[in-house]
């Protein structure tokens, strides 16, 4: 229920202001915000929200992503365990990445990345905006009523946009109800996975990805 309340507070600029104040006042703990929620706030297209969020929650994640990637290069020398790697995937990646019949189709199917080098995968995981495909960039729609929707653009028609976010949740917004459509060119995939997994767990995840079978062509 608490997570649903936090989600609701991300639905408008006024509510985000209240959420950030609640975090500052210790009424909401930072660990109650998932990585994608923190990333949404610290990379928000609205400059005022973005700057305030970076002061309140931004210090938790190192903005020097190249440095983080270098610090995890030791994982490339470790022996990975496929079973443990699957557990890492289920806990940290399944909300946005599909593997077989598990996970959600928000970011790329991980099986389509198996032929990347381990170093390229490490960069994609820890510095997701460095070489992200534009169709996985985060967009924020502000409606005429001031409500916010953030995710990838999963579909668009002459009359509407479909925004998809973590766990495959979707919102359809009519074009005639849109006040602003914004993107700052940042991947929807959040930074900060180094806060959740060790170099050994990274090695396990990479080993798991290498065992995946490519999804059937449509």
Coordinates of N, CA and C in Angstrom, one line a residue:
X1 N 0.8 -1.2 0.0 CA 0.0 0.0 0.0 C 0.9 1.2 0.0
X2 N 1.9 1.2 0.8 CA 2.8 2.4 0.9 C 3.4 2.7 -0.5
X3 N 3.8 1.6 -1.2 CA 4.4 1.8 -2.6 C 3.4 2.5 -3.5
X4 N 2.1 2.1 -3.4 CA 1.1 2.7 -4.2 C 0.9 4.2 -3.9
X5 N 1.1 4.5 -2.6 CA 1.0 5.9 -2.2 C 2.1 6.7 -2.8
X6 N 3.3 6.2 -2.8 CA 4.5 6.8 -3.4 C 4.2 7.0 -4.9
X7 N 3.7 5.9 -5.6 CA 3.4 6.0 -7.0 C 2.4 7.2 -7.3
X8 N 1.4 7.3 -6.5 CA 0.4 8.3 -6.7 C 1.0 9.7 -6.5
X9 N 2.0 9.8 -5.6 CA 2.6 11.1 -5.4 C 3.5 11.5 -6.6
X10 N 3.9 10.6 -7.4 CA 4.7 10.9 -8.6 C 3.8 11.4 -9.8
X11 N 2.5 11.5 -9.5 CA 1.5 11.7 -10.6 C 1.3 13.2 -11.0
X12 N 1.9 14.1 -10.2 CA 1.8 15.5 -10.6 C 2.9 16.3 -9.9
X13 N 3.2 17.5 -10.5 CA 4.3 18.3 -10.0 C 4.1 18.7 -8.5
X14 N 2.8 19.0 -8.2 CA 2.5 19.4 -6.8 C 2.7 18.3 -5.8
X15 N 2.3 17.1 -6.3 CA 2.5 15.9 -5.4 C 4.0 15.6 -5.3
X16 N 4.7 15.7 -6.3 CA 6.2 15.5 -6.3 C 6.8 16.4 -5.3
X17 N 6.4 17.7 -5.2 CA 6.9 18.6 -4.3 C 6.6 18.1 -2.8
X18 N 5.4 17.6 -2.6 CA 5.1 17.1 -1.3 C 5.9 15.8 -1.0
X19 N 6.1 15.0 -2.0 CA 6.9 13.8 -1.7 C 8.4 14.2 -1.4
X20 N 9.0 15.1 -2.1 CA 10.3 15.5 -1.8 C 10.4 16.1 -0.4
X21 N 9.4 16.9 0.0 CA 9.4 17.5 1.4 C 9.3 16.4 2.4
X22 N 8.4 15.4 2.1 CA 8.3 14.2 3.0 C 9.6 13.5 3.2
X23 N 10.4 13.3 2.1 CA 11.7 12.7 2.2 C 12.6 13.5 3.1
X24 N 12.6 14.8 2.8 CA 13.5 15.7 3.6 C 13.1 15.7 5.1
X25 N 11.8 15.6 5.4 CA 11.3 15.6 6.8 C 11.4 14.2 7.4
X26 N 11.9 13.2 6.7 CA 12.1 11.8 7.1 C 10.7 11.1 7.3
X27 N 9.7 11.6 6.7 CA 8.4 11.0 6.8 C 8.3 9.8 5.8
X28 N 9.1 9.9 4.7 CA 9.3 8.9 3.7 C 10.7 8.5 3.6
X29 N 11.1 7.2 3.8 CA 12.5 6.8 3.7 C 12.9 6.7 2.2
X30 N 14.2 7.0 2.0 CA 14.7 6.9 0.6 C 14.6 5.4 0.1
X31 N 14.7 4.4 1.0 CA 14.7 3.0 0.5 C 13.3 2.6 0.2
X32 N 12.3 3.5 0.4 CA 10.9 3.2 -0.1 C 10.7 3.6 -1.6
X33 N 11.7 4.3 -2.1 CA 11.7 4.6 -3.5 C 12.6 3.6 -4.3
X34 N 12.0 2.9 -5.3 CA 12.8 2.0 -6.1 C 13.7 2.9 -7.0
X35 N 14.7 2.2 -7.6 CA 15.7 2.9 -8.4 C 15.1 3.6 -9.5
X36 N 14.1 3.1 -10.2 CA 13.5 3.7 -11.3 C 12.7 5.0 -10.9
X37 N 12.1 5.0 -9.6 CA 11.5 6.2 -9.1 C 12.5 7.3 -8.8
X38 N 13.6 6.9 -8.2 CA 14.7 7.9 -7.9 C 15.2 8.5 -9.2
X39 N 15.4 7.6 -10.2 CA 15.9 8.1 -11.5 C 14.9 9.0 -12.2
X40 N 13.6 8.7 -12.1 CA 12.6 9.5 -12.6 C 12.7 10.9 -12.1
X41 N 12.9 11.0 -10.7 CA 13.0 12.3 -10.1 C 14.2 13.1 -10.4
X42 N 15.4 12.4 -10.4 CA 16.6 13.1 -10.6 C 16.9 13.5 -12.0
X43 N 16.2 12.8 -13.0 CA 16.3 13.2 -14.4 C 15.0 13.7 -14.9
X44 N 14.2 14.3 -14.1 CA 12.9 14.8 -14.5 C 13.1 15.9 -15.5
X45 N 12.3 16.0 -16.6 CA 12.4 17.0 -17.6 C 12.1 18.4 -17.0
X46 N 11.4 18.5 -15.9 CA 11.1 19.9 -15.3 C 12.4 20.2 -14.5
X47 N 13.0 21.3 -14.9 CA 14.3 21.7 -14.3 C 14.2 21.9 -12.8
X48 N 13.1 22.6 -12.3 CA 12.9 22.8 -10.9 C 12.8 21.5 -10.1
X49 N 12.0 20.6 -10.6 CA 11.9 19.3 -9.9 C 13.2 18.6 -10.0
X50 N 13.9 18.6 -11.1 CA 15.1 17.8 -11.3 C 16.2 18.3 -10.3
X51 N 16.3 19.7 -10.2 CA 17.4 20.2 -9.3 C 17.1 19.9 -7.9
X52 N 15.8 20.0 -7.5 CA 15.5 19.8 -6.1 C 15.6 18.3 -5.8
X53 N 15.2 17.4 -6.7 CA 15.4 16.0 -6.5 C 16.8 15.6 -6.4
X54 N 17.7 16.2 -7.2 CA 19.1 15.9 -7.1 C 19.7 16.2 -5.8
X55 N 19.2 17.3 -5.1 CA 19.6 17.7 -3.8 C 19.1 16.7 -2.7
X56 N 17.9 16.2 -2.9 CA 17.3 15.4 -1.9 C 17.7 13.9 -2.0
X57 N 17.7 13.4 -3.2 CA 17.9 12.0 -3.4 C 19.1 11.7 -4.3
X58 N 19.6 12.7 -5.0 CA 20.6 12.5 -6.0 C 22.0 12.0 -5.5
X59 N 22.3 12.4 -4.3 CA 23.7 12.0 -3.8 C 23.9 10.5 -3.6
X60 N 22.8 9.8 -3.6 CA 22.8 8.3 -3.4 C 23.5 7.6 -4.5
X61 N 23.4 8.1 -5.7 CA 23.9 7.4 -6.9 C 25.0 8.3 -7.5
X62 N 26.2 7.6 -7.7 CA 27.3 8.3 -8.3 C 27.0 8.7 -9.8
X63 N 27.1 10.0 -10.1 CA 26.8 10.5 -11.4 C 27.9 10.1 -12.4
X64 N 29.1 9.8 -11.9 CA 30.2 9.4 -12.8 C 30.1 8.0 -13.2
X65 N 29.2 7.7 -14.2 CA 28.9 6.3 -14.6 C 30.1 5.6 -15.1
X66 N 31.0 6.3 -15.9 CA 32.2 5.6 -16.4 C 33.1 5.1 -15.3
X67 N 33.2 5.8 -14.2 CA 34.0 5.4 -13.0 C 33.3 4.1 -12.4
X68 N 32.0 4.1 -12.3 CA 31.3 2.9 -11.8 C 31.6 1.7 -12.7
X69 N 31.5 1.9 -14.0 CA 31.8 0.8 -14.9 C 33.2 0.3 -14.7
X70 N 34.2 1.2 -14.6 CA 35.5 0.7 -14.4 C 35.7 -0.1 -13.1
X71 N 35.0 0.4 -12.0 CA 35.1 -0.3 -10.7 C 34.5 -1.7 -10.8
X72 N 33.6 -2.0 -11.8 CA 33.0 -3.3 -11.9 C 33.7 -4.2 -12.9
X73 N 34.8 -3.7 -13.5 CA 35.5 -4.5 -14.5 C 36.1 -5.8 -13.9
X74 N 36.2 -5.8 -12.6 CA 36.7 -7.1 -11.9 C 35.7 -8.2 -12.2
X75 N 34.4 -7.9 -12.4 CA 33.4 -8.9 -12.6 C 33.7 -9.7 -13.9
X76 N 34.4 -9.1 -14.8 CA 34.7 -9.7 -16.1 C 35.7 -10.9 -15.9
X77 N 36.4 -10.8 -14.8 CA 37.4 -11.9 -14.5 C 36.9 -13.0 -13.6
X78 N 35.7 -12.8 -13.1 CA 35.2 -13.8 -12.1 C 34.4 -14.8 -12.8
X79 N 34.3 -16.0 -12.2 CA 33.5 -17.1 -12.8 C 32.0 -16.9 -12.3
X80 N 31.1 -16.8 -13.3 CA 29.7 -16.6 -13.0 C 29.0 -17.9 -12.8
X81 N 27.9 -17.8 -12.0 CA 27.0 -18.9 -11.8 C 25.6 -18.6 -12.4
X82 N 25.2 -19.5 -13.3 CA 24.0 -19.2 -14.0 C 22.7 -19.2 -13.1
X83 N 22.7 -20.1 -12.2 CA 21.5 -20.2 -11.3 C 21.4 -18.9 -10.4
X84 N 22.6 -18.5 -9.9 CA 22.6 -17.2 -9.1 C 22.3 -16.0 -10.0
X85 N 22.8 -16.1 -11.2 CA 22.5 -15.0 -12.2 C 21.0 -14.8 -12.5
X86 N 20.3 -16.0 -12.5 CA 18.9 -15.9 -12.8 C 18.2 -15.2 -11.6
X87 N 18.6 -15.5 -10.4 CA 18.1 -14.8 -9.2 C 18.3 -13.3 -9.2
X88 N 19.5 -12.9 -9.7 CA 19.8 -11.5 -9.8 C 18.9 -10.9 -10.8
X89 N 18.6 -11.6 -11.9 CA 17.7 -11.1 -13.0 C 16.3 -10.9 -12.4
X90 N 15.8 -11.9 -11.7 CA 14.4 -11.9 -11.2 C 14.2 -10.7 -10.2
X91 N 15.2 -10.5 -9.4 CA 15.1 -9.4 -8.4 C 15.3 -8.0 -9.0
X92 N 16.2 -7.9 -9.9 CA 16.6 -6.5 -10.3 C 16.2 -6.2 -11.8
X93 N 15.9 -7.1 -12.6 CA 15.8 -6.8 -14.1 C 14.4 -7.2 -14.6
X94 N 13.7 -8.1 -14.0 CA 12.5 -8.7 -14.6 C 11.4 -7.7 -14.7
X95 N 11.4 -6.6 -13.9 CA 10.4 -5.6 -14.0 C 10.3 -4.9 -15.3
X96 N 11.4 -4.9 -16.1 CA 11.5 -4.2 -17.4 C 12.0 -5.1 -18.5
X97 N 12.6 -6.3 -18.2 CA 13.2 -7.1 -19.3 C 12.6 -8.5 -19.3
X98 N 12.2 -8.9 -20.4 CA 11.6 -10.2 -20.5 C 12.6 -11.3 -20.9
X99 N 12.5 -12.5 -20.3 CA 13.3 -13.7 -20.6 C 12.3 -14.8 -20.7
X100 N 12.1 -15.4 -21.9 CA 11.1 -16.4 -22.0 C 9.7 -15.9 -21.6
X101 N 9.1 -16.7 -20.7 CA 7.8 -16.2 -20.2 C 7.8 -15.5 -18.9
X102 N 9.0 -15.1 -18.5 CA 9.2 -14.3 -17.3 C 9.6 -12.9 -17.6
X103 N 9.2 -12.0 -16.6 CA 9.6 -10.6 -16.8 C 8.6 -9.8 -17.6
X104 N 8.9 -8.6 -17.9 CA 8.0 -7.7 -18.6 C 8.7 -7.0 -19.8
X105 N 7.9 -6.8 -20.8 CA 8.4 -6.2 -22.1 C 8.4 -4.7 -22.1
X106 N 9.4 -4.1 -21.4 CA 9.5 -2.7 -21.4 C 10.8 -2.3 -22.1
X107 N 12.0 -2.8 -21.5 CA 13.3 -2.7 -22.2 C 13.5 -3.9 -23.1
X108 N 14.7 -3.9 -23.7 CA 15.0 -5.0 -24.6 C 14.9 -6.4 -24.0
X109 N 14.4 -7.4 -24.7 CA 14.5 -8.8 -24.3 C 16.0 -9.1 -24.1
X110 N 16.4 -9.6 -22.9 CA 17.8 -9.8 -22.6 C 18.4 -10.8 -23.5
X111 N 17.6 -11.8 -24.1 CA 18.2 -12.7 -25.0 C 18.7 -12.1 -26.3
X112 N 18.2 -10.9 -26.6 CA 18.7 -10.2 -27.8 C 20.0 -9.6 -27.6
X113 N 20.5 -9.5 -26.3 CA 21.8 -8.9 -26.0 C 22.9 -9.9 -25.8
X114 N 22.6 -11.2 -25.9 CA 23.6 -12.2 -25.5 C 24.9 -12.2 -26.3
X115 N 24.8 -11.7 -27.5 CA 26.0 -11.7 -28.4 C 26.8 -10.4 -28.2
X116 N 26.4 -9.5 -27.3 CA 27.3 -8.4 -27.0 C 28.5 -8.9 -26.2
X117 N 29.6 -8.2 -26.2 CA 30.7 -8.6 -25.4 C 30.4 -8.3 -23.9
X118 N 31.1 -9.0 -23.0 CA 30.8 -8.8 -21.6 C 31.0 -7.3 -21.2
X119 N 32.0 -6.7 -21.8 CA 32.3 -5.3 -21.5 C 31.2 -4.4 -22.0
X120 N 30.6 -4.7 -23.2 CA 29.5 -3.9 -23.7 C 28.3 -4.1 -22.8
X121 N 28.1 -5.3 -22.3 CA 26.9 -5.6 -21.4 C 27.1 -4.8 -20.1
X122 N 28.3 -4.8 -19.6 CA 28.6 -4.1 -18.4 C 28.3 -2.6 -18.5
X123 N 28.6 -2.0 -19.6 CA 28.3 -0.6 -19.9 C 26.8 -0.4 -20.0
X124 N 26.1 -1.3 -20.7 CA 24.7 -1.2 -20.9 C 23.9 -1.3 -19.5
X125 N 24.5 -2.1 -18.6 CA 23.8 -2.3 -17.3 C 24.1 -1.2 -16.4
X126 N 25.3 -0.7 -16.3 CA 25.7 0.3 -15.3 C 25.7 1.7 -15.8
X127 N 25.7 1.9 -17.1 CA 25.6 3.3 -17.7 C 24.6 3.2 -18.9
X128 N 23.4 3.0 -18.5 CA 22.4 2.7 -19.6 C 22.1 3.8 -20.6
X129 N 22.4 5.0 -20.2 CA 22.1 6.1 -21.2 C 23.2 6.4 -22.2
X130 N 24.4 5.7 -22.0 CA 25.5 6.0 -22.8 C 25.3 5.7 -24.3
X131 N 24.7 4.5 -24.5 CA 24.5 4.1 -25.9 C 23.0 3.5 -26.1
X132 N 22.1 4.1 -25.3 CA 20.7 3.5 -25.3 C 20.1 3.9 -26.7
X133 N 19.2 2.9 -27.1 CA 18.4 3.2 -28.3 C 17.3 4.2 -28.0
X134 N 17.1 5.1 -28.9 CA 16.1 6.2 -28.6 C 14.7 5.7 -28.3
X135 N 14.3 4.5 -28.8 CA 13.0 4.0 -28.4 C 12.9 3.5 -27.0
X136 N 14.0 3.5 -26.3 CA 13.9 3.2 -24.8 C 14.2 4.4 -24.0
X137 N 14.2 5.6 -24.5 CA 14.4 6.8 -23.7 C 13.1 7.1 -23.0
X138 N 13.2 7.7 -21.8 CA 12.1 8.1 -21.0 C 11.4 9.3 -21.5
X139 N 10.1 9.3 -21.6 CA 9.3 10.5 -22.0 C 8.4 10.8 -20.8
X140 N 8.1 12.1 -20.6 CA 7.1 12.5 -19.6 C 6.0 13.3 -20.3
X141 N 4.8 12.9 -20.1 CA 3.7 13.6 -20.6 C 3.0 14.4 -19.5
X142 N 2.7 15.6 -19.6 CA 2.0 16.4 -18.7 C 0.6 16.7 -19.3
X143 N -0.4 16.3 -18.6 CA -1.8 16.6 -19.2 C -2.3 18.0 -18.9
X144 N -3.4 18.3 -19.5 CA -4.0 19.6 -19.2 C -4.4 19.8 -17.7
X145 N -4.6 18.7 -17.1 CA -4.9 18.7 -15.6 C -3.7 18.7 -14.7
X146 N -2.5 18.6 -15.3 CA -1.3 18.7 -14.5 C -0.8 17.3 -14.1
X147 N -1.4 16.2 -14.6 CA -1.0 14.9 -14.3 C 0.2 14.5 -15.1
X148 N 1.1 13.7 -14.5 CA 2.4 13.3 -15.1 C 2.3 11.8 -15.4
X149 N 2.8 11.4 -16.6 CA 3.0 10.0 -17.0 C 4.4 9.9 -17.5
X150 N 5.2 9.0 -17.0 CA 6.6 8.8 -17.5 C 6.8 7.3 -17.9
X151 N 7.5 7.1 -19.0 CA 7.8 5.8 -19.5 C 8.3 5.9 -20.9
X152 N 8.4 4.7 -21.6 CA 8.7 4.7 -23.0 C 7.4 4.9 -23.8
X153 N 7.6 5.4 -25.0 CA 6.4 5.5 -25.9 C 6.2 4.1 -26.6
X154 N 5.3 3.4 -26.1 CA 5.1 2.0 -26.6 C 4.3 2.0 -27.9
X155 N 3.4 3.0 -28.1 CA 2.6 3.1 -29.3 C 2.1 4.5 -29.4
X156 N 1.9 4.9 -30.7 CA 1.2 6.2 -30.9 C 0.3 6.2 -32.1
X157 N -0.8 6.8 -32.0 CA -1.8 6.9 -33.1 C -2.0 8.4 -33.4
X158 N -3.0 8.6 -34.3 CA -3.3 10.0 -34.6 C -4.0 10.7 -33.4
X159 N -4.5 9.9 -32.5 CA -5.3 10.5 -31.4 C -4.7 10.3 -30.0
X160 N -3.7 9.4 -29.9 CA -3.2 9.1 -28.5 C -1.8 8.6 -28.5
X161 N -1.2 8.6 -27.3 CA 0.1 8.0 -27.0 C -0.1 6.9 -25.9
X162 N 0.6 5.8 -26.0 CA 0.6 4.8 -25.0 C 2.0 4.8 -24.3
X163 N 2.0 5.1 -23.0 CA 3.2 5.1 -22.3 C 3.3 3.9 -21.4
X164 N 4.5 3.2 -21.6 CA 4.7 1.9 -20.8 C 5.8 2.1 -19.8
X165 N 5.6 1.6 -18.6 CA 6.6 1.8 -17.5 C 6.9 0.4 -16.9
X166 N 7.6 0.5 -15.8 CA 8.1 -0.8 -15.1 C 6.9 -1.7 -14.9
X167 N 7.2 -3.0 -15.0 CA 6.2 -4.1 -14.8 C 5.2 -4.1 -16.0
X168 N 5.5 -3.4 -17.1 CA 4.6 -3.5 -18.2 C 3.4 -2.7 -18.1
X169 N 3.3 -1.9 -17.1 CA 2.1 -1.1 -16.9 C 2.0 0.0 -18.0
X170 N 0.8 0.2 -18.5 CA 0.6 1.2 -19.6 C -0.5 2.2 -19.3
X171 N -0.3 3.4 -19.8 CA -1.3 4.4 -19.7 C -1.5 5.0 -21.1
X172 N -2.8 5.2 -21.5 CA -3.1 5.8 -22.8 C -3.6 7.2 -22.6
X173 N -2.9 8.1 -23.2 CA -3.2 9.5 -23.1 C -3.6 10.1 -24.4
X174 N -4.8 10.7 -24.4 CA -5.3 11.4 -25.6 C -4.5 12.6 -26.0
X175 N -4.2 12.8 -27.3 CA -3.3 13.9 -27.7 C -4.0 15.2 -27.3
X176 N -5.3 15.3 -27.5 CA -6.0 16.6 -27.2 C -6.0 16.9 -25.7
X177 N -5.5 16.0 -24.9 CA -5.4 16.3 -23.4 C -4.0 16.5 -23.0
X178 N -3.0 16.6 -23.9 CA -1.6 16.7 -23.6 C -1.2 18.2 -23.6
X179 N -0.7 18.6 -22.5 CA -0.2 20.0 -22.4 C 1.3 20.0 -22.9
X180 N 2.1 19.0 -22.4 CA 3.5 19.0 -22.8 C 4.0 17.6 -22.9
X181 N 4.8 17.3 -23.9 CA 5.5 16.0 -24.1 C 7.0 16.3 -24.0
X182 N 7.7 15.7 -23.0 CA 9.1 16.1 -22.8 C 10.0 14.8 -22.8
X183 N 11.2 15.0 -23.2 CA 12.2 13.9 -23.0 C 13.6 14.6 -22.9
X184 N 14.4 14.1 -22.0 CA 15.8 14.7 -21.8 C 16.8 13.7 -22.4
X185 N 16.3 12.8 -23.2 CA 17.3 11.8 -23.9 C 17.9 10.8 -23.0
X186 N 17.3 10.6 -21.8 CA 17.9 9.6 -20.8 C 17.1 8.3 -20.9
X187 N 17.8 7.2 -20.8 CA 17.2 5.9 -20.9 C 16.2 5.7 -19.7
X188 N 15.1 5.0 -20.0 CA 14.2 4.7 -18.9 C 14.9 3.8 -17.8
X189 N 15.8 3.0 -18.2 CA 16.6 2.2 -17.3 C 17.3 3.0 -16.3
X190 N 17.1 2.9 -15.0 CA 17.7 3.8 -14.0 C 19.2 3.4 -13.8
X191 N 20.0 4.4 -13.4 CA 21.3 4.2 -12.9 C 21.2 3.6 -11.4
X192 N 22.3 3.1 -11.0 CA 22.4 2.7 -9.6 C 22.4 1.3 -9.2
X193 N 22.4 0.4 -10.2 CA 22.4 -1.0 -9.9 C 23.6 -1.5 -9.0
X194 N 24.6 -0.7 -9.1 CA 25.8 -1.0 -8.2 C 25.4 -1.0 -6.7
X195 N 24.3 -0.3 -6.4 CA 23.9 -0.3 -5.0 C 23.2 -1.6 -4.6
X196 N 22.8 -2.4 -5.6 CA 22.0 -3.6 -5.4 C 22.8 -4.9 -5.5
X197 N 23.8 -4.9 -6.4 CA 24.5 -6.1 -6.7 C 26.0 -5.9 -6.6
X198 N 26.7 -7.0 -6.2 CA 28.2 -7.0 -6.1 C 28.8 -7.4 -7.4
X199 N 30.2 -7.2 -7.5 CA 30.8 -7.7 -8.8 C 30.6 -9.1 -9.0
X200 N 30.6 -10.0 -8.0 CA 30.3 -11.4 -8.2 C 28.9 -11.6 -8.7
X201 N 27.9 -10.9 -8.2 CA 26.6 -11.0 -8.7 C 26.5 -10.5 -10.2
X202 N 27.3 -9.5 -10.5 CA 27.3 -9.0 -11.9 C 27.9 -10.1 -12.8
X203 N 28.9 -10.8 -12.3 CA 29.5 -11.9 -13.1 C 28.4 -13.0 -13.3
X204 N 27.6 -13.3 -12.3 CA 26.6 -14.3 -12.4 C 25.5 -13.8 -13.4
X205 N 25.1 -12.6 -13.3 CA 24.1 -12.1 -14.3 C 24.6 -12.2 -15.7
X206 N 25.9 -11.8 -15.9 CA 26.4 -11.9 -17.3 C 26.5 -13.3 -17.8
X207 N 26.8 -14.2 -16.9 CA 26.8 -15.7 -17.3 C 25.4 -16.1 -17.6
X208 N 24.4 -15.7 -16.9 CA 23.0 -16.1 -17.1 C 22.6 -15.5 -18.5
X209 N 22.9 -14.3 -18.8 CA 22.5 -13.7 -20.1 C 23.1 -14.5 -21.2
X210 N 24.4 -14.9 -21.1 CA 25.0 -15.7 -22.2 C 24.4 -17.0 -22.5
X211 N 23.6 -17.6 -21.5 CA 23.0 -18.9 -21.7 C 21.6 -18.7 -22.4
X212 N 21.1 -17.5 -22.6 CA 19.7 -17.4 -23.1 C 19.6 -17.7 -24.5
X213 N 18.4 -18.2 -24.9 CA 18.1 -18.5 -26.3 C 17.4 -17.3 -26.9
X214 N 17.8 -17.0 -28.1 CA 17.2 -15.8 -28.8 C 15.6 -16.1 -28.9
X215 N 14.8 -15.0 -28.7 CA 13.4 -15.1 -28.8 C 13.0 -15.5 -30.3
X216 N 11.9 -16.2 -30.5 CA 11.5 -16.5 -31.8 C 11.1 -15.2 -32.6
X217 N 11.5 -15.2 -33.9 CA 11.2 -14.1 -34.7 C 9.7 -14.0 -35.0
X218 N 9.2 -12.8 -35.0 CA 7.7 -12.6 -35.3 C 7.5 -12.5 -36.8

